Amino acid sequence: DWSFGIRDERMQQMVDQARGEGAQVVIVLSHNGMDVDIKMASQVSGMDAIMGGHTHDAIPHPVVISNSGGKTLVTNAGSNSKFLGVLDLDVKNGKVRDYSYHLLPVFSNLLEADADMSAHIESVRAPYKEKLEEELAVTDSLLYRRGNFNGTFDQLICDAMIEEMGAEIAFSPGLPWGTSMLPGQPITFEDLMTQTALTYPSTTLNNMTRERIKVILEDIA
């Protein structure tokens, strides 16, 4: 019997309860996505900041949203552990007086890996290593999935579906997802899986009316 939505009345109750129990600062950890968090911040008061995820936006400066109780900072810190969102607050007498926020880049190749975890990962990968390292193609240009609506890897996927399925058009959700690939870089099977191994991987060929196509495009927009 679950259903989903911003549920601003319930959210307001939770924020008010936290304040009533003595919280001087209320930080919401969210998986709504940037657009929904901005909407929620405009409808619910008392949240000092929303540190969110889901749409994978790397937001260099918080979006400051006004509401009936003041202002709320809304942030996202990208995807694939590229950044750590760092928020410092100056709090006095139960109120945030000032803040500092920045995206801290994570240079994973400069960080020493945990030996036990590395060994575990290698053991899990071992049976599939040869397949994962199989080279399928070489990039002609920069391949990425960074935009909410499209990216060059999205286009490659859609072009492949059209060619393989014999379709006239192809739709793929615009996902700010996966790692980018530089021109001239070999595309391995693992690189392909990085872009397509979602929890909803099904690809289908359907007959659609103009009305249905319009509904899909408007729903996504």
Coordinates of C-alpha atoms in Angstrom, one line a residue:
D1 CA 0.0 0.0 0.0
W2 CA 2.9 2.4 -0.6
S3 CA 2.6 5.5 -2.7
F4 CA 5.1 8.2 -3.4
G5 CA 5.2 12.0 -3.5
I6 CA 6.7 15.1 -1.8
R7 CA 4.1 14.7 1.0
D8 CA 4.8 18.2 2.2
E9 CA 2.4 18.0 5.2
R10 CA 4.1 14.9 6.6
M11 CA 7.5 16.3 5.9
Q12 CA 6.6 19.5 7.7
Q13 CA 5.5 17.5 10.7
M14 CA 8.9 15.6 10.8
V15 CA 10.9 18.9 10.6
D16 CA 8.7 20.5 13.3
Q17 CA 9.2 17.4 15.5
A18 CA 13.0 17.6 15.1
R19 CA 12.9 21.3 16.0
G20 CA 10.7 20.6 18.9
E21 CA 13.1 18.0 20.2
G22 CA 15.9 20.6 20.3
A23 CA 17.5 20.4 16.8
Q24 CA 19.3 23.6 16.1
V25 CA 20.0 22.6 12.5
V26 CA 17.9 20.3 10.2
I27 CA 19.7 18.7 7.3
V28 CA 17.7 16.5 5.0
L29 CA 19.4 13.6 3.2
S30 CA 17.3 13.0 0.1
H31 CA 17.1 10.7 -2.9
N32 CA 14.4 12.8 -4.7
G33 CA 16.6 14.4 -7.4
M34 CA 17.5 18.0 -7.7
D35 CA 14.2 19.3 -9.3
V36 CA 12.0 17.6 -6.7
D37 CA 14.2 18.8 -3.8
I38 CA 13.9 22.4 -5.1
K39 CA 10.1 22.0 -5.1
M40 CA 10.1 20.4 -1.7
A41 CA 12.3 23.2 -0.3
S42 CA 9.7 25.8 -1.5
Q43 CA 6.8 24.0 0.2
V44 CA 8.4 22.9 3.5
S45 CA 9.9 25.3 6.0
G46 CA 12.5 24.7 8.7
M47 CA 15.0 22.7 6.6
D48 CA 18.4 24.4 6.6
A49 CA 19.8 22.3 3.8
I50 CA 18.9 19.4 1.5
M51 CA 21.9 17.2 0.5
G52 CA 20.5 15.1 -2.2
G53 CA 21.1 12.6 -4.9
H54 CA 19.4 10.6 -7.7
T55 CA 19.8 13.0 -10.6
H56 CA 23.6 13.0 -10.2
D57 CA 23.9 16.7 -10.7
A58 CA 27.3 18.1 -9.7
I59 CA 26.1 21.4 -8.2
P60 CA 29.1 23.7 -7.4
H61 CA 27.1 26.2 -5.4
P62 CA 23.9 25.5 -3.4
V63 CA 20.6 26.6 -4.9
V64 CA 19.0 28.9 -2.3
I65 CA 15.2 28.4 -2.1
S66 CA 12.9 30.8 -0.2
N67 CA 9.9 29.5 1.7
S68 CA 7.5 30.7 4.4
G69 CA 10.0 30.0 7.2
G70 CA 13.2 31.4 5.6
K71 CA 15.7 29.8 3.2
T72 CA 16.8 26.3 2.4
L73 CA 20.1 25.3 0.6
V74 CA 19.6 22.5 -2.0
T75 CA 22.7 20.6 -3.2
N76 CA 23.7 17.5 -5.2
A77 CA 27.3 16.1 -5.4
G78 CA 27.4 14.4 -8.7
S79 CA 27.8 10.6 -9.2
N80 CA 30.4 7.8 -9.3
S81 CA 32.2 9.2 -6.2
K82 CA 33.7 12.0 -8.3
F83 CA 33.0 14.6 -5.5
L84 CA 32.3 14.9 -1.9
G85 CA 29.8 17.6 -1.0
V86 CA 31.3 19.6 2.0
L87 CA 28.9 21.9 3.9
D88 CA 30.2 23.9 6.9
L89 CA 27.7 25.8 9.0
D90 CA 28.1 28.8 11.3
V91 CA 25.4 28.2 14.0
K92 CA 24.5 30.6 16.8
N93 CA 21.5 30.7 19.1
G94 CA 19.8 27.9 17.2
K95 CA 20.1 29.5 13.8
V96 CA 22.4 29.2 10.8
R97 CA 24.2 32.5 10.4
D98 CA 26.4 31.6 7.5
Y99 CA 27.6 28.7 5.5
S100 CA 30.4 27.5 3.2
Y101 CA 29.9 24.8 0.6
H102 CA 32.1 23.3 -2.1
L103 CA 32.5 20.1 -4.1
L104 CA 35.7 18.4 -3.0
P105 CA 37.1 16.4 -6.0
V106 CA 37.9 12.8 -5.3
F107 CA 41.0 11.6 -7.1
S108 CA 40.6 7.9 -6.6
N109 CA 43.8 7.0 -8.3
L110 CA 45.7 9.0 -5.6
L111 CA 44.0 7.3 -2.7
E112 CA 45.5 4.0 -1.4
A113 CA 43.0 1.2 -1.8
D114 CA 41.9 -0.9 1.1
A115 CA 43.8 -4.2 0.7
D116 CA 41.1 -6.5 1.9
M117 CA 38.4 -4.9 -0.2
S118 CA 40.7 -4.9 -3.3
A119 CA 41.4 -8.6 -2.8
H120 CA 37.6 -9.3 -2.5
I121 CA 36.8 -7.3 -5.6
E122 CA 39.5 -9.1 -7.6
S123 CA 38.2 -12.5 -6.4
V124 CA 34.6 -11.7 -7.4
R125 CA 35.7 -10.4 -10.8
A126 CA 38.1 -13.2 -11.6
P127 CA 35.6 -15.6 -13.3
Y128 CA 34.4 -12.7 -15.6
K129 CA 37.7 -10.9 -16.1
E130 CA 38.4 -12.1 -19.6
K131 CA 34.9 -11.2 -20.8
L132 CA 35.0 -7.8 -19.0
E133 CA 38.2 -6.9 -20.7
E134 CA 37.1 -7.8 -24.2
E135 CA 37.5 -4.8 -26.5
L136 CA 34.4 -4.1 -28.6
A137 CA 35.3 -0.8 -30.4
V138 CA 37.3 2.4 -30.2
T139 CA 35.7 5.8 -29.4
D140 CA 35.6 8.4 -32.2
S141 CA 34.6 11.2 -29.8
L142 CA 33.9 11.9 -26.2
L143 CA 31.3 9.6 -24.8
Y144 CA 29.3 10.6 -21.7
R145 CA 25.9 10.4 -20.1
R146 CA 25.8 13.7 -18.2
G147 CA 22.6 15.4 -19.2
N148 CA 19.1 14.7 -17.8
F149 CA 17.8 14.4 -21.4
N150 CA 20.6 13.1 -23.5
G151 CA 24.3 12.6 -23.9
T152 CA 26.7 11.1 -26.6
F153 CA 26.6 7.6 -25.0
D154 CA 22.7 7.9 -24.9
Q155 CA 22.8 8.6 -28.6
L156 CA 25.1 5.7 -29.3
I157 CA 22.7 3.4 -27.4
C158 CA 19.7 4.7 -29.3
D159 CA 21.5 4.4 -32.7
A160 CA 22.4 0.8 -31.8
M161 CA 18.8 -0.1 -30.8
I162 CA 17.5 1.4 -34.1
E163 CA 20.0 -0.7 -36.1
E164 CA 19.6 -3.9 -34.2
M165 CA 15.9 -3.8 -33.7
G166 CA 14.9 -2.4 -37.0
A167 CA 13.1 0.5 -35.4
E168 CA 12.3 3.9 -36.8
I169 CA 12.9 5.7 -33.5
A170 CA 14.4 4.8 -30.1
F171 CA 13.9 6.2 -26.6
S172 CA 16.4 5.9 -23.8
P173 CA 16.1 7.6 -20.4
G174 CA 18.7 10.5 -20.2
L175 CA 20.8 9.4 -17.3
P176 CA 23.6 11.3 -15.8
W177 CA 25.2 8.0 -15.2
G178 CA 28.5 6.1 -15.5
T179 CA 32.0 7.3 -16.4
S180 CA 33.1 9.3 -19.5
M181 CA 35.3 7.9 -22.2
L182 CA 37.9 9.9 -24.1
P183 CA 38.3 9.9 -27.9
G184 CA 40.5 7.1 -29.1
Q185 CA 39.9 5.0 -26.0
P186 CA 39.1 1.2 -26.5
I187 CA 35.5 0.4 -25.4
T188 CA 35.5 -2.8 -23.4
F189 CA 32.6 -5.0 -22.4
E190 CA 33.0 -3.6 -18.9
D191 CA 32.7 0.0 -20.2
L192 CA 29.4 -1.0 -21.9
M193 CA 28.1 -2.6 -18.7
T194 CA 29.1 0.6 -16.8
Q195 CA 26.6 2.5 -19.0
T196 CA 23.8 -0.1 -19.3
A197 CA 23.8 -2.4 -16.3
L198 CA 20.8 -0.8 -14.7
T199 CA 18.1 -2.5 -12.5
Y200 CA 15.7 -2.0 -15.4
P201 CA 17.7 -3.1 -18.5
S202 CA 14.8 -4.4 -20.7
T203 CA 14.8 -3.3 -24.3
T204 CA 11.5 -3.8 -26.2
L205 CA 10.2 -3.1 -29.7
N206 CA 6.7 -1.7 -29.8
N207 CA 4.1 -0.2 -32.1
M208 CA 3.1 3.2 -30.8
T209 CA 0.5 5.8 -31.8
R210 CA 1.4 9.4 -32.2
E211 CA -0.6 10.1 -29.0
R212 CA 1.4 7.5 -27.0
I213 CA 4.7 9.0 -28.2
K214 CA 3.5 12.5 -27.2
V215 CA 2.5 11.2 -23.7
I216 CA 6.0 9.6 -23.2
L217 CA 7.9 12.8 -24.2
E218 CA 5.7 15.0 -22.1
D219 CA 6.0 12.7 -19.1
I220 CA 9.8 12.8 -19.3
A221 CA 9.9 16.6 -19.9

